[in-house]
Short mmCIF file of N, CA and C in Angstrom, two decimals:
data_model
loop_
_atom_site.label_atom_id
_atom_site.label_comp_id
_atom_site.label_asym_id
_atom_site.label_seq_id
_atom_site.Cartn_x
_atom_site.Cartn_y
_atom_site.Cartn_z
N LEU A 1 119.89 33.79 117.55
CA LEU A 1 118.77 33.64 116.97
C LEU A 1 119.68 33.11 115.70
N PRO A 2 118.52 31.61 115.19
CA PRO A 2 119.43 31.69 113.34
C PRO A 2 118.71 32.67 112.84
N GLY A 3 119.93 32.63 111.40
CA GLY A 3 119.77 32.87 110.34
C GLY A 3 118.54 34.16 110.20
N GLU A 4 117.61 33.98 109.33
CA GLU A 4 116.74 34.80 108.81
C GLU A 4 116.21 35.53 110.16
N PHE A 5 115.91 34.75 111.46
CA PHE A 5 115.26 35.83 112.39
C PHE A 5 116.17 36.39 112.92
N ARG A 6 117.41 36.34 112.63
CA ARG A 6 118.57 37.48 113.35
C ARG A 6 118.93 38.50 112.46
N SER A 7 118.74 38.11 111.22
CA SER A 7 118.61 39.14 109.95
C SER A 7 117.67 40.28 109.91
N ARG A 8 116.17 39.61 110.21
CA ARG A 8 114.99 40.62 110.73
C ARG A 8 115.54 41.41 111.91
N VAL A 9 115.66 40.77 112.80
CA VAL A 9 115.79 41.77 114.42
C VAL A 9 117.28 42.60 114.17
N ASN A 10 118.46 42.45 113.34
CA ASN A 10 119.44 42.87 113.15
C ASN A 10 118.64 44.39 112.43
N ALA A 11 118.06 44.03 111.11
CA ALA A 11 117.43 44.99 110.53
C ALA A 11 116.48 46.37 111.26
N LYS A 12 115.91 45.67 112.14
CA LYS A 12 115.04 46.48 113.21
C LYS A 12 115.59 47.45 114.36
N LYS A 13 116.75 46.67 114.72
CA LYS A 13 117.90 47.70 115.42
C LYS A 13 118.44 48.23 114.71
N ASP A 14 118.99 48.12 113.41
CA ASP A 14 119.62 49.31 112.23
C ASP A 14 118.45 50.31 112.47
N GLN A 15 117.27 49.88 112.06
CA GLN A 15 116.12 50.82 111.45
C GLN A 15 115.97 51.96 112.84
N TYR A 16 115.45 51.52 114.33
CA TYR A 16 115.88 52.28 115.44
C TYR A 16 116.97 52.76 115.44
N THR A 17 117.97 52.84 115.46
CA THR A 17 119.58 53.52 115.52
C THR A 17 119.65 54.70 114.53
N ARG A 18 119.29 54.31 113.37
CA ARG A 18 119.08 55.39 112.19
C ARG A 18 118.05 56.61 112.73
N ALA A 19 116.90 56.21 113.16
CA ALA A 19 115.92 56.75 113.64
C ALA A 19 116.22 57.91 114.69
N LEU A 20 117.06 57.13 115.79
CA LEU A 20 116.88 58.09 116.92
C LEU A 20 118.27 58.89 116.70
N MET A 21 119.23 58.49 115.57
CA MET A 21 120.21 59.40 115.40
C MET A 21 119.76 60.65 114.20
N ASP A 22 119.04 60.47 113.80
CA ASP A 22 118.33 61.68 112.59
C ASP A 22 117.45 62.33 113.90
N ILE A 23 116.83 61.77 114.88
CA ILE A 23 116.30 62.66 115.55
C ILE A 23 117.27 63.64 116.32
N LEU A 24 118.21 62.84 116.94
CA LEU A 24 119.65 63.78 117.82
C LEU A 24 120.29 64.93 116.52
N ALA A 25 120.08 64.55 115.24
CA ALA A 25 120.50 65.32 114.37
C ALA A 25 119.75 66.49 114.09
N GLU A 26 118.57 66.31 114.41
CA GLU A 26 117.73 67.47 113.89
C GLU A 26 117.75 68.24 115.31
N VAL A 27 117.79 67.53 116.70
CA VAL A 27 117.89 68.36 117.99
C VAL A 27 118.99 69.05 117.68
N GLU A 28 120.13 68.94 117.44
CA GLU A 28 121.50 69.42 117.05
C GLU A 28 121.14 70.97 115.97
N ARG A 29 120.45 70.66 114.76
CA ARG A 29 120.02 71.61 114.19
C ARG A 29 119.04 72.73 114.88
N THR A 30 118.47 72.45 115.61
CA THR A 30 117.27 73.08 116.17
C THR A 30 118.27 74.00 117.49
N HIS A 31 119.01 73.25 118.25
CA HIS A 31 119.23 73.86 119.34
C HIS A 31 120.86 73.88 119.55
N GLY A 32 121.55 73.87 118.39
CA GLY A 32 123.15 73.81 118.57
C GLY A 32 123.70 72.39 118.69
N PRO A 33 125.07 72.89 118.40
CA PRO A 33 125.96 71.42 118.43
C PRO A 33 125.97 70.72 119.68
N ALA A 34 126.24 69.36 119.78
CA ALA A 34 126.00 68.62 120.84
C ALA A 34 127.63 68.35 120.96
N HIS A 35 127.76 68.19 122.71
CA HIS A 35 129.37 68.05 123.12
C HIS A 35 129.57 66.62 122.89
N VAL A 36 128.46 65.73 122.80
CA VAL A 36 128.94 63.92 123.23
C VAL A 36 128.73 63.52 121.61
N ASN A 37 129.70 62.40 121.20
CA ASN A 37 129.46 62.18 119.83
C ASN A 37 127.79 61.37 119.87
N ARG A 38 127.17 61.39 118.62
CA ARG A 38 126.14 60.96 118.32
C ARG A 38 125.85 59.50 118.64
N ARG A 39 126.58 58.82 118.19
CA ARG A 39 126.57 57.19 118.12
C ARG A 39 126.46 56.79 119.61
N ILE A 40 127.57 57.47 120.63
CA ILE A 40 127.74 57.30 122.04
C ILE A 40 126.28 57.54 122.57
N ALA A 41 125.86 58.96 122.39
CA ALA A 41 124.55 59.46 122.82
C ALA A 41 123.37 58.52 122.33
N THR A 42 123.52 57.84 121.32
CA THR A 42 122.12 56.98 120.54
C THR A 42 121.97 56.03 121.52
N TYR A 43 123.68 55.22 121.56
CA TYR A 43 123.76 53.68 122.36
C TYR A 43 123.32 53.78 124.05
N THR A 44 123.61 55.12 124.82
CA THR A 44 123.81 55.55 125.76
C THR A 44 121.89 55.61 126.28
N LEU A 45 121.29 56.02 125.02
CA LEU A 45 119.53 56.39 125.54
C LEU A 45 119.15 55.17 125.44
N PHE A 46 119.55 54.04 124.36
CA PHE A 46 118.90 53.10 124.57
C PHE A 46 119.60 52.26 125.52
N GLY A 47 120.46 52.32 125.79
CA GLY A 47 120.87 51.58 127.36
C GLY A 47 120.12 51.85 128.94
N MET A 48 119.77 52.99 128.62
CA MET A 48 118.91 53.73 130.20
C MET A 48 117.36 52.94 129.61
N MET A 49 117.12 53.07 128.85
CA MET A 49 115.49 52.92 128.38
C MET A 49 115.10 51.34 128.36
N ASN A 50 116.36 50.64 128.12
CA ASN A 50 116.33 48.85 127.63
C ASN A 50 116.68 48.46 129.63
N TRP A 51 117.23 49.49 130.24
CA TRP A 51 117.15 48.96 131.92
C TRP A 51 116.23 49.18 132.58
N ILE A 52 115.34 49.91 132.27
CA ILE A 52 114.03 50.53 133.17
C ILE A 52 112.85 49.40 133.25
N TYR A 53 113.08 48.25 132.60
CA TYR A 53 112.04 47.31 133.49
C TYR A 53 112.84 46.65 134.69
N ASN A 54 114.34 46.71 134.87
CA ASN A 54 114.60 46.06 135.72
C ASN A 54 114.31 46.96 137.34
N TRP A 55 113.91 48.09 137.62
CA TRP A 55 113.90 48.62 138.58
C TRP A 55 112.17 49.65 138.58
N TYR A 56 111.54 49.78 137.41
CA TYR A 56 110.76 50.55 137.36
C TYR A 56 109.51 50.04 137.98
N ASP A 57 108.69 50.18 138.60
CA ASP A 57 107.39 49.48 139.08
C ASP A 57 106.03 50.79 138.67
N PRO A 58 105.15 50.21 137.70
CA PRO A 58 104.43 51.78 137.68
C PRO A 58 103.35 51.41 138.48
N LEU A 59 103.38 50.49 139.57
CA LEU A 59 102.08 50.71 140.29
C LEU A 59 103.07 51.37 142.08
N GLY A 60 104.48 51.77 141.54
CA GLY A 60 104.99 52.33 142.90
C GLY A 60 104.72 53.97 142.78
N ASP A 61 105.65 54.61 143.38
CA ASP A 61 105.33 55.96 143.50
C ASP A 61 105.92 56.70 142.62
N LEU A 62 106.38 56.45 141.60
CA LEU A 62 107.11 57.15 140.07
C LEU A 62 106.00 57.07 139.26
N SER A 63 105.28 58.02 139.12
CA SER A 63 104.13 57.76 137.73
C SER A 63 105.36 57.96 136.57
N VAL A 64 104.48 57.32 135.45
CA VAL A 64 105.03 57.30 133.79
C VAL A 64 105.53 58.58 133.30
N GLU A 65 104.73 59.72 133.94
CA GLU A 65 104.98 60.88 133.62
C GLU A 65 106.45 61.63 133.96
N VAL A 66 106.34 61.26 135.49
CA VAL A 66 107.48 61.63 135.97
C VAL A 66 108.67 60.61 135.63
N LEU A 67 109.04 59.63 135.47
CA LEU A 67 109.69 58.74 134.56
C LEU A 67 110.13 59.24 133.57
N SER A 68 109.22 59.75 132.51
CA SER A 68 109.38 59.89 131.19
C SER A 68 109.80 61.28 131.35
N GLN A 69 109.58 62.41 131.84
CA GLN A 69 110.27 63.90 131.93
C GLN A 69 111.53 63.83 132.85
N SER A 70 111.54 62.79 133.67
CA SER A 70 113.04 62.94 134.26
C SER A 70 113.98 62.18 133.11
N THR A 71 113.59 61.21 132.36
CA THR A 71 114.55 60.51 131.69
C THR A 71 115.03 61.91 130.42
N CYS A 72 114.15 62.53 130.03
CA CYS A 72 114.21 63.40 128.72
C CYS A 72 115.32 64.56 129.50
N ARG A 73 114.92 65.02 130.56
CA ARG A 73 115.86 66.05 131.50
C ARG A 73 117.14 65.65 131.47
N LEU A 74 117.39 64.18 131.77
CA LEU A 74 118.55 63.82 132.06
C LEU A 74 119.26 63.56 131.02
N PHE A 75 118.50 63.03 129.63
CA PHE A 75 119.41 63.01 128.72
C PHE A 75 119.90 63.93 127.93
N LEU A 76 118.96 65.07 127.88
CA LEU A 76 118.96 66.49 126.68
C LEU A 76 119.70 67.47 127.63
N GLY A 77 119.79 67.24 129.16
CA GLY A 77 120.51 68.56 130.02
C GLY A 77 121.28 68.18 130.50
N GLY A 78 121.84 66.82 131.05
CA GLY A 78 122.31 66.19 131.83
C GLY A 78 122.16 66.25 133.20
N TYR A 79 122.96 65.71 133.92
CA TYR A 79 122.17 65.66 135.46
C TYR A 79 122.22 67.09 136.17
N VAL A 80 123.14 67.68 136.08
CA VAL A 80 123.09 69.20 136.70
C VAL A 80 123.43 70.34 135.35
N GLY A 81 123.61 70.03 134.45
CA GLY A 81 123.53 71.00 133.22
C GLY A 81 125.04 71.68 133.43
N MET A 82 125.61 70.98 133.82
CA MET A 82 127.13 71.50 134.09
C MET A 82 128.14 71.25 132.79
N PRO A 83 128.60 72.54 132.64
CA PRO A 83 129.71 72.16 131.74
C PRO A 83 130.92 71.46 131.98
N VAL A 84 131.46 70.53 131.50
CA VAL A 84 132.32 69.70 131.61
C VAL A 84 134.02 70.24 130.92
N SER A 85 134.71 70.60 131.11
CA SER A 85 135.67 71.00 130.51
C SER A 85 136.96 69.99 130.14
N ASP A 86 137.36 69.68 129.24
CA ASP A 86 138.20 68.82 128.48
C ASP A 86 139.49 68.72 129.70
N ALA A 87 139.79 69.57 130.09
CA ALA A 87 141.07 69.60 131.69
C ALA A 87 140.39 68.77 132.56
N VAL A 88 139.15 68.66 132.85
CA VAL A 88 138.63 67.70 134.12
C VAL A 88 138.65 66.12 133.62
N LEU A 89 138.11 65.91 132.08
CA LEU A 89 137.86 64.69 131.86
C LEU A 89 139.40 64.02 131.66
N PRO A 90 139.56 62.61 131.52
CA PRO A 90 140.87 61.88 131.85
C PRO A 90 141.26 61.79 129.82
N HIS A 91 142.10 61.80 129.40
CA HIS A 91 142.72 62.06 128.06
C HIS A 91 142.35 60.85 127.51
N MET A 92 141.62 61.02 126.62
CA MET A 92 140.68 60.08 125.81
C MET A 92 140.70 60.28 124.22
N THR A 93 141.43 59.33 123.35
CA THR A 93 141.03 59.59 122.17
C THR A 93 139.29 59.16 121.31
N THR A 94 139.41 59.96 120.68
CA THR A 94 137.78 59.73 119.82
C THR A 94 137.89 58.87 118.78
N GLY A 95 138.81 58.12 118.52
CA GLY A 95 138.59 57.20 117.42
C GLY A 95 137.82 55.78 117.85
#
């Protein structure tokens, strides 16, 4: 996108990003600290939501309710809610 249009789109993306990061901060205040970097969680959720159009068929066997509830449960609770120790994960830096 050229100049002004790119600036407007980027401003809107920044607004959405800040809003979700604020929501996640509130979730942490209410339910305890997260075990994942908030910025990573923000962009992971955006990625999950932005990919849905590729596979979801509103006329198919999954209702919008099942889709939204499953997405919320997966994002907020993890796939099986299993704690993962640092010893299991490969050594990574957080920088």
